[in-house]
CSV table of C-alpha atoms and ligand atoms in Angstrom, one decimal:
chain,number,residue,atom,x,y,z
A,841,UNK,CA,-16.1,7.5,10.9
A,842,UNK,CA,-13.0,8.2,8.6
A,843,UNK,CA,-11.9,11.1,6.2
A,844,UNK,CA,-13.5,11.4,3.1
A,845,UNK,CA,-10.4,12.4,1.2
A,846,UNK,CA,-6.6,12.2,1.4
A,847,UNK,CA,-6.5,15.9,0.9
A,848,UNK,CA,-8.9,16.2,4.1
A,849,UNK,CA,-6.1,14.3,6.0
A,850,UNK,CA,-3.2,16.3,4.4
A,851,UNK,CA,-4.9,19.8,5.1
A,852,UNK,CA,-5.4,18.7,8.7
A,853,UNK,CA,-1.6,17.2,9.2
A,854,UNK,CA,-0.3,20.4,7.8
A,855,UNK,CA,-2.6,22.7,9.6
A,856,UNK,CA,-2.0,21.2,13.0
A,857,UNK,CA,1.5,20.1,12.6
A,858,UNK,CA,1.3,16.7,12.2
A,859,UNK,CA,3.2,16.1,8.7
A,860,UNK,CA,4.8,18.6,6.7
A,861,UNK,CA,6.4,18.1,2.9
A,862,UNK,CA,10.3,17.5,3.5
A,863,UNK,CA,12.3,20.6,2.3
A,864,UNK,CA,9.1,22.7,2.1
A,865,UNK,CA,11.0,26.0,1.8
A,866,UNK,CA,12.8,24.9,-1.3
A,867,UNK,CA,10.1,23.6,-3.1
A,868,UNK,CA,9.8,19.8,-1.4
A,869,UNK,CA,11.1,16.5,-2.7
A,870,UNK,CA,8.6,14.0,-3.7
A,871,UNK,CA,8.5,11.1,-1.7
A,872,UNK,CA,10.0,12.7,1.8
A,873,UNK,CA,7.9,14.0,4.7
A,874,UNK,CA,8.6,15.5,8.1
A,875,UNK,CA,6.9,14.7,11.3
A,876,UNK,CA,6.0,18.0,13.2
A,877,UNK,CA,5.4,18.6,16.9
A,878,UNK,CA,1.9,16.6,16.8
A,879,UNK,CA,3.3,13.9,14.3
A,880,UNK,CA,6.2,13.0,15.9
A,881,UNK,CA,4.3,12.3,19.0
A,882,UNK,CA,2.1,10.3,17.4
A,883,UNK,CA,4.5,8.2,15.7
A,884,UNK,CA,6.5,7.5,18.9
A,885,UNK,CA,3.0,6.5,20.7
A,886,UNK,CA,2.3,3.9,17.7
A,887,UNK,CA,6.0,2.6,17.8
A,888,UNK,CA,6.0,2.6,21.7
A,889,UNK,CA,2.8,0.5,21.6
A,890,UNK,CA,4.3,-2.1,18.9
A,891,UNK,CA,7.5,-2.2,21.3
A,892,UNK,CA,5.4,-2.9,24.3
A,893,UNK,CA,3.1,-5.6,22.7
A,894,UNK,CA,6.1,-7.1,21.4
A,895,UNK,CA,8.7,-7.0,24.1
A,896,UNK,CA,7.4,-5.8,27.5
A,897,UNK,CA,4.0,-7.9,27.2
A,898,UNK,CA,5.7,-11.3,26.1
A,899,UNK,CA,8.8,-13.4,27.4
A,900,UNK,CA,9.9,-14.9,24.0
A,901,UNK,CA,11.2,-11.6,22.3
A,902,UNK,CA,14.4,-9.5,22.2
A,903,UNK,CA,14.8,-5.9,20.9
A,904,UNK,CA,17.7,-4.7,18.6
A,905,UNK,CA,18.7,-1.1,17.2
A,906,UNK,CA,21.5,-2.1,14.3
A,907,UNK,CA,23.0,0.4,11.7
A,908,UNK,CA,21.1,1.7,8.7
A,909,UNK,CA,24.3,1.6,6.5
A,910,UNK,CA,24.7,-2.0,5.4
A,911,UNK,CA,27.9,-3.5,3.7
A,912,UNK,CA,27.1,-4.4,0.3
A,913,UNK,CA,27.9,-8.4,0.9
A,914,UNK,CA,24.9,-8.3,3.4
A,915,UNK,CA,22.4,-7.3,0.7
A,916,UNK,CA,24.3,-9.4,-2.3
A,917,UNK,CA,23.6,-12.5,0.1
A,918,UNK,CA,20.1,-11.4,1.1
A,919,UNK,CA,19.2,-11.4,-2.9
A,920,UNK,CA,18.7,-7.7,-2.9
A,921,UNK,CA,21.4,-6.8,-5.3
A,922,UNK,CA,19.7,-9.2,-7.6
A,923,UNK,CA,16.6,-9.1,-7.3
A,924,UNK,CA,15.0,-6.0,-5.3
A,925,UNK,CA,13.9,-4.3,-8.8
A,926,UNK,CA,10.9,-2.4,-9.6
A,927,UNK,CA,10.0,-2.2,-13.8
A,928,UNK,CA,11.2,1.2,-14.8
A,929,UNK,CA,9.3,2.6,-18.2
A,930,UNK,CA,10.4,6.0,-19.9
A,931,UNK,CA,7.9,8.1,-21.4
A,932,UNK,CA,9.5,8.8,-24.8
A,933,UNK,CA,7.1,12.0,-25.3
A,934,UNK,CA,7.0,13.6,-21.9
A,935,UNK,CA,10.1,12.2,-20.5
A,936,UNK,CA,8.5,11.0,-17.3
A,937,UNK,CA,9.4,7.8,-15.5
A,938,UNK,CA,6.8,5.0,-14.1
A,939,UNK,CA,6.6,1.8,-13.0
A,940,UNK,CA,5.1,-0.5,-15.6
A,941,UNK,CA,3.2,-2.7,-13.1
A,942,UNK,CA,1.3,0.6,-12.0
A,943,UNK,CA,0.0,1.4,-15.6
A,944,UNK,CA,-3.2,-0.1,-15.9
A,945,UNK,CA,-3.7,1.1,-19.8
A,946,UNK,CA,0.0,0.9,-20.7
A,947,UNK,CA,-0.1,4.9,-21.3
A,948,UNK,CA,1.6,7.7,-19.7
A,949,UNK,CA,-0.6,8.9,-16.8
A,950,UNK,CA,1.0,12.5,-17.4
A,951,UNK,CA,0.4,13.2,-21.2
A,952,UNK,CA,-1.6,10.0,-22.0
A,953,UNK,CA,1.0,8.9,-24.9
A,954,UNK,CA,1.7,5.0,-25.3
A,955,UNK,CA,5.2,6.0,-26.8
A,956,UNK,CA,6.8,4.2,-23.8
A,957,UNK,CA,10.0,2.1,-23.6
A,958,UNK,CA,10.2,-1.2,-22.8
A,959,UNK,CA,10.3,-2.1,-19.5
A,960,UNK,CA,13.8,-2.5,-17.5
A,961,UNK,CA,14.8,-3.5,-14.1
A,962,UNK,CA,15.5,-0.6,-11.7
A,963,UNK,CA,17.0,-1.4,-8.3
A,964,UNK,CA,15.7,0.6,-5.5
A,965,UNK,CA,18.4,0.5,-3.1
A,966,UNK,CA,20.0,3.9,-2.3
A,967,UNK,CA,24.0,3.8,-2.1
A,968,UNK,CA,26.6,6.1,-0.4
A,969,UNK,CA,30.3,6.3,-0.3
A,970,UNK,CA,32.1,5.3,3.1
A,971,UNK,CA,35.3,6.9,3.8
A,972,UNK,CA,36.7,10.3,2.4
A,973,UNK,CA,37.3,9.3,-1.1
A,974,UNK,CA,34.0,8.8,-3.3
A,975,UNK,CA,36.0,6.7,-6.2
A,976,UNK,CA,33.4,3.9,-6.0
A,977,UNK,CA,35.4,1.6,-4.4
A,978,UNK,CA,33.9,1.7,-1.1
A,979,UNK,CA,30.4,2.0,-0.7
A,980,UNK,CA,27.3,0.9,1.6
A,981,UNK,CA,23.5,0.6,0.9
A,982,UNK,CA,21.1,2.4,3.1
A,983,UNK,CA,19.1,-0.7,4.2
A,984,UNK,CA,15.9,-1.2,2.2
A,985,UNK,CA,14.6,-3.2,5.0
A,986,UNK,CA,15.5,-3.2,8.6
A,987,UNK,CA,15.5,-7.1,9.4
A,988,UNK,CA,19.0,-8.2,7.6
A,989,UNK,CA,20.8,-6.8,10.8
A,990,UNK,CA,18.3,-9.0,12.9
A,991,UNK,CA,19.7,-12.1,10.7
A,992,UNK,CA,23.3,-10.7,10.8
A,993,UNK,CA,23.2,-10.5,14.5
A,994,UNK,CA,21.6,-13.5,15.2
A,995,UNK,CA,24.5,-15.4,16.7
A,996,UNK,CA,25.3,-12.2,18.9
A,997,UNK,CA,22.1,-12.2,20.2
A,998,UNK,CA,21.6,-16.1,20.9
A,999,UNK,CA,24.9,-15.8,22.8
A,1000,UNK,CA,24.2,-13.1,24.7
A,1001,UNK,CA,20.7,-13.9,25.8
A,1002,UNK,CA,20.9,-18.0,25.8
A,1003,UNK,CA,17.6,-18.1,23.8
A,1004,UNK,CA,16.1,-21.2,22.3
A,1005,UNK,CA,13.6,-21.2,19.5
A,1006,UNK,CA,10.7,-20.4,19.2
A,1007,UNK,CA,11.8,-16.8,19.9
A,1008,UNK,CA,12.1,-13.5,18.2
A,1009,UNK,CA,14.2,-10.2,17.6
A,1010,UNK,CA,12.0,-6.9,17.0
A,1011,UNK,CA,13.4,-3.7,15.8
A,1012,UNK,CA,11.9,-0.6,14.7
A,1013,UNK,CA,14.1,1.9,12.6
A,1014,UNK,CA,14.6,3.6,9.0
A,1015,UNK,CA,14.3,1.8,5.5
A,1016,UNK,CA,15.0,3.3,2.3
A,1017,UNK,CA,13.7,2.5,-1.3
A,1018,UNK,CA,14.3,4.6,-4.2
A,1019,UNK,CA,10.5,4.3,-5.5
A,1020,UNK,CA,10.1,5.3,-8.9
A,1021,UNK,CA,6.8,7.1,-8.4
A,1022,UNK,CA,6.3,7.8,-4.4
A,1023,UNK,CA,2.8,8.9,-3.9
A,1024,UNK,CA,-0.5,8.8,-1.8
A,1025,UNK,CA,1.2,11.3,0.7
A,1026,UNK,CA,3.1,9.0,3.3
A,1027,UNK,CA,1.9,6.1,1.9
A,1028,UNK,CA,4.4,5.3,-0.7
A,1029,UNK,CA,7.6,7.3,0.1
A,1030,UNK,CA,11.4,6.9,-0.2
A,1031,UNK,CA,12.4,7.0,3.5
A,1032,UNK,CA,10.3,5.3,6.0
A,1033,UNK,CA,10.2,3.4,9.2
A,1034,UNK,CA,9.2,-0.4,9.8
A,1035,UNK,CA,8.4,-2.0,13.0
A,1036,UNK,CA,9.7,-5.6,12.1
A,1037,UNK,CA,9.6,-8.7,13.8
A,1038,UNK,CA,11.6,-12.2,12.9
A,1039,UNK,CA,10.1,-14.8,14.8
A,1040,UNK,CA,12.4,-18.1,14.6
A,1041,UNK,CA,11.0,-21.6,15.0
A,1042,UNK,CA,11.6,-25.2,14.3
A,1043,UNK,CA,11.3,-25.9,10.3
A,1044,UNK,CA,7.9,-28.0,10.4
A,1045,UNK,CA,6.0,-25.5,12.9
A,1046,UNK,CA,6.3,-22.8,10.6
A,1047,UNK,CA,3.1,-22.8,9.2
A,1048,UNK,CA,1.5,-22.9,12.3
A,1049,UNK,CA,3.4,-19.8,13.7
A,1050,UNK,CA,2.5,-18.3,10.2
A,1051,UNK,CA,-1.2,-18.6,11.1
A,1052,UNK,CA,-0.6,-17.5,14.8
A,1053,UNK,CA,1.0,-14.3,13.8
A,1054,UNK,CA,-1.4,-13.3,10.9
A,1055,UNK,CA,-4.1,-13.5,13.9
A,1056,UNK,CA,-2.0,-11.6,16.5
A,1057,UNK,CA,-1.3,-8.8,14.4
A,1058,UNK,CA,-4.8,-8.2,13.0
A,1059,UNK,CA,-6.1,-7.9,16.8
A,1060,UNK,CA,-3.3,-5.5,17.2
A,1061,UNK,CA,-4.2,-3.3,14.7
A,1062,UNK,CA,-7.8,-3.1,16.0
A,1063,UNK,CA,-6.4,-2.7,19.4
A,1064,UNK,CA,-5.0,0.8,18.0
A,1065,UNK,CA,-8.2,1.6,17.2
A,1066,UNK,CA,-8.4,0.3,13.6
A,1067,UNK,CA,-12.1,-1.0,12.7
A,1068,UNK,CA,-12.4,-4.4,11.8
A,1069,UNK,CA,-14.2,-3.8,8.8
A,1070,UNK,CA,-11.6,-1.5,7.2
A,1071,UNK,CA,-8.8,-4.5,7.5
A,1072,UNK,CA,-8.7,-7.2,5.2
A,1073,UNK,CA,-6.0,-10.4,4.4
A,1074,UNK,CA,-4.8,-11.2,1.1
A,1075,UNK,CA,-2.9,-14.4,0.5
A,1076,UNK,CA,-0.2,-13.1,-1.9
A,1077,UNK,CA,-0.1,-15.3,-5.1
A,1078,UNK,CA,2.7,-17.6,-5.7
A,1079,UNK,CA,3.8,-15.8,-8.6
A,1080,UNK,CA,4.0,-12.3,-6.6
A,1081,UNK,CA,5.8,-13.6,-3.9
A,1082,UNK,CA,9.4,-12.1,-2.7
A,1083,UNK,CA,12.4,-14.1,-3.5
A,1084,UNK,CA,12.6,-15.2,0.1
A,1085,UNK,CA,8.8,-16.0,0.9
A,1086,UNK,CA,7.4,-19.4,1.0
A,1087,UNK,CA,4.1,-17.7,1.7
A,1088,UNK,CA,3.0,-14.2,2.6
A,1089,UNK,CA,-0.1,-12.9,4.0
A,1090,UNK,CA,-0.9,-9.1,3.4
A,1091,UNK,CA,-3.1,-7.2,5.9
A,1092,UNK,CA,-4.7,-4.7,3.8
A,1093,UNK,CA,-6.5,-1.3,4.9
A,1094,UNK,CA,-9.1,0.7,3.3
A,1095,UNK,CA,-6.8,3.7,3.1
A,1096,UNK,CA,-8.6,6.9,1.6
A,1097,UNK,CA,-6.9,6.3,-1.8
A,1098,UNK,CA,-8.0,2.6,-1.8
A,1099,UNK,CA,-7.4,-0.8,-0.4
A,1100,UNK,CA,-3.4,-1.7,0.0
A,1101,UNK,CA,-0.8,-2.9,2.0
A,1102,UNK,CA,-0.4,-2.2,5.8
A,1103,UNK,CA,1.7,-4.9,6.9
A,1104,UNK,CA,2.8,-8.0,5.4
A,1105,UNK,CA,3.5,-11.5,7.3
A,1106,UNK,CA,5.8,-13.7,5.5
A,1107,UNK,CA,7.2,-17.1,5.9
A,1108,UNK,CA,10.9,-16.5,4.8
A,1109,UNK,CA,11.9,-20.1,5.8
A,1110,UNK,CA,15.4,-20.5,6.4
A,1111,UNK,CA,16.5,-18.2,3.4
A,1112,UNK,CA,17.9,-15.3,5.4
A,1113,UNK,CA,19.8,-17.2,7.8
A,1114,UNK,CA,20.8,-19.7,5.4
A,1115,UNK,CA,22.0,-17.4,3.2
A,1116,UNK,CA,24.4,-15.7,5.6
A,1117,UNK,CA,25.8,-18.7,7.1
A,1118,UNK,CA,29.3,-20.3,6.8
A,1119,UNK,CA,29.9,-24.0,5.5
A,1120,UNK,CA,26.1,-24.0,4.4
A,1121,UNK,CA,27.1,-28.0,3.7
A,1122,UNK,CA,26.6,-28.7,7.0
A,1123,UNK,CA,23.0,-27.9,6.9
A,1124,UNK,CA,19.8,-29.0,5.3
A,1125,UNK,CA,18.7,-25.8,3.5
A,1126,UNK,CA,16.2,-24.7,1.0
A,1127,UNK,CA,17.4,-24.6,-2.6
A,1128,UNK,CA,16.8,-21.3,-3.2
A,1129,UNK,CA,19.5,-20.1,-0.1
A,1130,UNK,CA,22.4,-17.9,-2.0
A,1131,UNK,CA,25.8,-19.9,-1.7
A,1132,UNK,CA,28.0,-17.9,0.5
A,1133,UNK,CA,31.8,-17.4,0.7
A,1134,UNK,CA,32.1,-14.8,2.7
A,1135,UNK,CA,30.5,-15.5,6.4
A,1136,UNK,CA,32.5,-16.1,9.2
A,1137,UNK,CA,29.7,-17.6,11.3
A,1138,UNK,CA,27.4,-20.5,11.2
A,1139,UNK,CA,23.6,-19.6,12.1
A,1140,UNK,CA,22.3,-22.7,13.1
A,1141,UNK,CA,21.2,-23.8,16.6
A,1142,UNK,CA,21.2,-27.1,18.4
A,1143,UNK,CA,18.6,-29.6,18.5
A,1144,UNK,CA,19.3,-31.2,21.9
A,1145,UNK,CA,17.5,-34.2,21.6
A,1146,UNK,CA,18.8,-35.1,18.4
A,1147,UNK,CA,22.2,-33.8,18.9
A,1148,UNK,CA,22.1,-32.2,15.3
A,1149,UNK,CA,22.3,-28.6,14.4
A,1150,UNK,CA,19.5,-26.8,12.1
A,1151,UNK,CA,18.9,-23.5,10.5
A,1152,UNK,CA,15.9,-22.0,12.2
A,1153,UNK,CA,13.0,-20.7,9.9
A,1154,UNK,CA,11.5,-17.4,10.5
A,1155,UNK,CA,8.2,-15.8,10.5
A,1156,UNK,CA,8.1,-12.1,9.7
A,1157,UNK,CA,5.4,-9.7,10.6
A,1158,UNK,CA,6.6,-6.4,8.8
A,1159,UNK,CA,4.5,-3.1,9.5
A,1160,UNK,CA,5.2,0.4,8.1
A,1161,UNK,CA,5.3,2.9,10.9
A,1162,UNK,CA,4.1,5.5,8.5
A,1163,UNK,CA,1.5,3.5,6.8
A,1164,UNK,CA,0.2,2.8,10.4
A,1165,UNK,CA,0.1,6.8,11.1
A,1166,UNK,CA,-2.0,7.2,7.9
A,1167,UNK,CA,-4.4,4.5,8.6
A,1168,UNK,CA,-4.8,5.5,12.5
A,1169,UNK,CA,-5.3,9.3,11.5
A,1170,UNK,CA,-7.8,7.9,9.0
A,1171,UNK,CA,-9.6,6.1,11.3
A,1172,UNK,CA,-9.7,8.8,14.2
A,1173,UNK,CA,-10.8,11.5,11.8
A,1174,UNK,CA,-14.3,12.5,12.5
A,1175,UNK,CA,-16.4,15.4,11.0
A,1176,UNK,CA,-19.1,15.5,13.1
A,1177,UNK,CA,-22.4,17.9,13.7
A,1178,UNK,CA,-22.8,19.6,17.1
A,1179,UNK,CA,-25.1,22.0,18.7
A,1180,UNK,CA,-27.0,24.6,16.6
A,1181,UNK,CA,-26.1,23.2,13.2
A,1182,UNK,CA,-22.5,23.7,13.6
A,1183,UNK,CA,-19.7,21.2,12.9
A,1184,UNK,CA,-16.4,20.1,14.3
A,1185,UNK,CA,-13.4,18.0,12.9
A,1186,UNK,CA,-12.2,15.8,16.0
A,1187,UNK,CA,-9.6,12.9,15.8
A,1188,UNK,CA,-11.0,10.4,18.2
A,1189,UNK,CA,-7.9,8.7,18.6
A,1190,UNK,CA,-7.2,6.0,21.5
A,1191,UNK,CA,-5.8,8.2,24.4
A,1192,UNK,CA,-2.3,6.2,24.4
A,1193,UNK,CA,-1.9,7.4,20.8
A,1194,UNK,CA,-3.0,10.9,21.4
A,1195,UNK,CA,-0.1,13.4,20.6
A,1196,UNK,CA,-1.0,15.6,23.7
A,1197,UNK,CA,-2.5,13.6,26.9
A,1198,UNK,CA,-4.2,16.6,28.4
A,1199,UNK,CA,-4.2,20.4,27.9
A,1200,UNK,CA,-4.2,22.5,31.1
A,1201,UNK,CA,-6.1,26.0,30.0
A,1202,UNK,CA,-5.8,29.1,32.5
A,1203,UNK,CA,-9.5,30.8,31.8
A,1204,UNK,CA,-7.4,34.2,32.3
A,1205,UNK,CA,-3.7,34.7,30.5
A,1206,UNK,CA,-3.1,37.6,32.2
A,1207,UNK,CA,-4.3,36.4,35.9
A,1208,UNK,CA,-1.0,35.4,37.9
A,1209,UNK,CA,-2.8,33.4,40.2
A,1210,UNK,CA,-4.8,31.4,37.6
A,1211,UNK,CA,-1.6,31.0,35.4
A,1212,UNK,CA,0.5,29.7,38.4
A,1213,UNK,CA,-2.1,27.1,39.6
A,1214,UNK,CA,-2.5,26.0,35.9
A,1215,UNK,CA,1.4,25.6,35.6
A,1216,UNK,CA,1.2,23.4,38.9
A,1217,UNK,CA,-1.4,21.5,37.6
A,1218,UNK,CA,0.4,20.9,34.2
A,1219,UNK,CA,3.6,19.7,36.0
A,1220,UNK,CA,1.7,17.2,38.5
A,1221,UNK,CA,-0.1,15.8,35.6
A,1222,UNK,CA,3.2,15.4,33.3
A,1223,UNK,CA,5.1,13.9,36.2
A,1224,UNK,CA,2.6,10.8,36.0
A,1225,UNK,CA,4.7,10.0,32.7
A,1226,UNK,CA,2.0,9.1,30.6
A,1227,UNK,CA,3.0,11.6,27.8
A,1228,UNK,CA,2.9,15.5,26.6
A,1229,UNK,CA,0.8,17.6,28.7
A,1230,UNK,CA,0.8,20.9,27.5
A,1231,UNK,CA,0.0,24.0,29.2
A,1232,UNK,CA,-2.3,26.4,26.9
A,1233,UNK,CA,-1.9,29.8,27.6
A,1234,UNK,CA,-3.4,32.1,24.8
A,1235,UNK,CA,-6.9,32.8,27.0
A,1236,UNK,CA,-9.2,32.0,24.2
A,1237,UNK,CA,-10.8,28.8,25.3
A,1238,UNK,CA,-13.1,28.2,22.3
A,1239,UNK,CA,-9.9,28.3,20.1
A,1240,UNK,CA,-8.2,25.7,22.4
A,1241,UNK,CA,-11.1,23.5,22.6
A,1242,UNK,CA,-11.2,23.4,18.5
A,1243,UNK,CA,-7.2,22.9,18.3
A,1244,UNK,CA,-7.4,20.2,20.8
A,1245,UNK,CA,-10.4,18.3,19.4
A,1246,UNK,CA,-8.4,18.3,15.7
A,1247,UNK,CA,-5.5,17.0,17.3
A,1248,UNK,CA,-7.1,14.4,19.5
A,1249,UNK,CA,-6.5,15.5,23.2
A,1250,UNK,CA,-8.5,13.5,25.6
A,1251,UNK,CA,-9.2,15.8,27.8
A,1252,UNK,CA,-8.8,19.6,28.3
A,1253,UNK,CA,-8.4,20.9,32.2
A,1254,UNK,CA,-9.8,24.6,32.6
A,1255,UNK,CA,-8.4,26.5,35.8
A,1256,UNK,CA,-10.7,29.4,36.6
A,1257,UNK,CA,-11.3,31.6,39.6
A,1258,UNK,CA,-13.6,28.9,41.6
A,1259,UNK,CA,-10.3,26.9,41.3
A,1260,UNK,CA,-9.0,29.5,43.3
A,1261,UNK,CA,-11.4,29.1,45.9
A,1262,UNK,CA,-12.4,25.4,46.2
A,1263,UNK,CA,-9.4,23.8,44.3
A,1264,UNK,CA,-11.6,22.1,41.5
A,1265,UNK,CA,-11.1,22.3,37.9
A,1266,UNK,CA,-13.4,21.8,34.7
A,1267,UNK,CA,-12.6,18.7,32.9
A,1268,UNK,CA,-14.0,18.6,29.1
A,1269,UNK,CA,-14.3,15.3,27.2
A,1270,UNK,CA,-12.9,15.4,23.7
A,1271,UNK,CA,-15.1,12.7,22.5
A,1272,UNK,CA,-18.7,13.8,24.4
A,1273,UNK,CA,-17.8,17.3,24.8
A,1274,UNK,CA,-19.3,16.9,28.4
A,1275,UNK,CA,-17.9,19.2,31.1
A,1276,UNK,CA,-17.6,18.0,35.0
A,1277,UNK,CA,-16.0,19.7,37.8
A,1278,UNK,CA,-13.3,17.8,39.5
A,1279,UNK,CA,-11.3,18.2,42.6
A,1280,UNK,CA,-7.6,18.5,42.1
A,1281,UNK,CA,-6.8,16.0,44.6
A,1282,UNK,CA,-8.8,13.4,42.5
A,1283,UNK,CA,-7.6,14.6,39.1
A,1284,UNK,CA,-4.6,12.3,39.0
A,1285,UNK,CA,-6.9,9.2,39.4
A,1286,UNK,CA,-9.2,10.9,36.9
A,1287,UNK,CA,-7.1,11.5,34.2
A,1288,UNK,CA,-5.3,7.8,34.6
A,1289,UNK,CA,-8.6,6.3,33.9
A,1290,UNK,CA,-8.3,7.3,30.4
A,1291,UNK,CA,-5.2,5.3,29.8
A,1292,UNK,CA,-6.6,2.0,31.2
B,2216,GAP,N1,11.1,-6.9,5.3
B,2216,GAP,C1,10.0,-7.2,4.8
B,2216,GAP,C2,9.8,-6.0,3.8
B,2216,GAP,O1,10.5,-5.1,3.9
B,2216,GAP,P1,7.8,-5.3,2.5
B,2216,GAP,O2,6.5,-5.7,1.9
B,2216,GAP,O3,8.5,-4.6,1.3
B,2216,GAP,O4,8.5,-6.2,3.1
B,2216,GAP,C3,7.2,-3.9,4.5
B,2216,GAP,O5,7.8,-4.2,3.7
B,2216,GAP,C4,6.3,-3.0,5.0
B,2216,GAP,O6,6.9,-1.8,5.1
B,2216,GAP,C5,4.8,-2.6,4.2
B,2216,GAP,O7,3.7,-3.7,4.5
B,2216,GAP,C6,4.7,-1.4,4.3
B,2216,GAP,O8,3.8,-1.1,5.7
B,2216,GAP,C7,6.1,-0.6,4.8
B,2216,GAP,N2,6.7,0.0,3.4
B,2216,GAP,C8,7.3,-0.5,2.4
B,2216,GAP,N3,7.7,0.0,1.2
B,2216,GAP,C9,7.4,1.2,1.6
B,2216,GAP,C10,7.4,2.9,1.0
B,2216,GAP,N4,8.1,3.0,0.1
B,2216,GAP,N5,6.7,3.6,1.7
B,2216,GAP,C11,6.3,3.6,3.1
B,2216,GAP,N6,5.9,2.2,3.8
B,2216,GAP,C12,6.6,1.3,3.1
């Protein structure tokens, strides 16, 4: 089951501490959001699952965490200064601003006037001053995609790890885009996170690797609980490809506001490594690679059999973390009927993504013996290192169950008077709502089973 509207998700996110409008108490800023106590756990769990699948479960990918502030020359060479634009139009009637390519009827969505300016390119990159004097002479860009620092660190990484192609470099981090019309909650925002892999391959093997990564990435989203029927692939039309791409496949998801891009998988050829390379004439490179007079480094690798050097091609699966969180929340959102004509909202998250892994609830909040026992059980489960375990000491078990259903906690562990006698607890399963009695000595094993 999924949410029936975006409003339903936005409301749950605010009510239960997943996501808040940024700068809320001052009226908020469009396109910026903050992740609350539950949101930060969910987001970290999703990033951790991606990292695990890319780095720990494979033997051909290295990790990186590079700077956000980028030297302008990097983004000149990457082509972003020239081409990273959206077509901007102004409404002459109400003075609002829009992206021309998102106006279906060429009318202002605000006042319906057709008195609009001609579209003009608007660069989406944010700039900031470097150093104490803001006179425009020294500035940096806030990176609009995380991958450029993967390309500029390419030589550092192969020199320090002795990697040979095919191999990849993965990074998770913030990216910034001055979107003209941020919208649809955390779907299109101005500050977001990306999970990007740059997988370097021999030219000629690129198309096969491209197919490989499209299949791999769809399977991964399914393994995070996204229903196959809500995922679709689209071959991006040649006329809409980014300046660096030979071919891109978008993984689209049925978001509450419609079918839109969740992740893009591009064949960037040798465009980026070529554009950042010194003495490009030494290499056989694509025609659109940008001439370079600044780099000090050759980003080529050896072909040991032929005793030549070449610039690898790169396949790039690039996923938005925030769009991932939105898709996962939507997939997990379930409004179901329960006994006696009642209903409940429950987030049926995969347990590894749940913000809280288990809630330990003392039946009586004022009973020292019960509370002490509950604290001990909380520490016992917490020490298993599977994520956050919460002690709930409000004394209202019904309310606790409702709250933990809505934030997707896989199990609630209740400590009561019987526990003091026989060292057993009641476990309530989130999805079935079944309750069973488990001995504390068996609890670790019982709990760990949820995460396999
Ligand atoms: N390095 C390639 C790249 O940045 P992209 O298609 O522009 O490609 C990759 O972005 C992913 O980043 C998208 O599929 C989307 O999930 C996410 N993304 C892009 N712009 C976004 C925005 N304004 N807000 C939230 N996520 C965004």
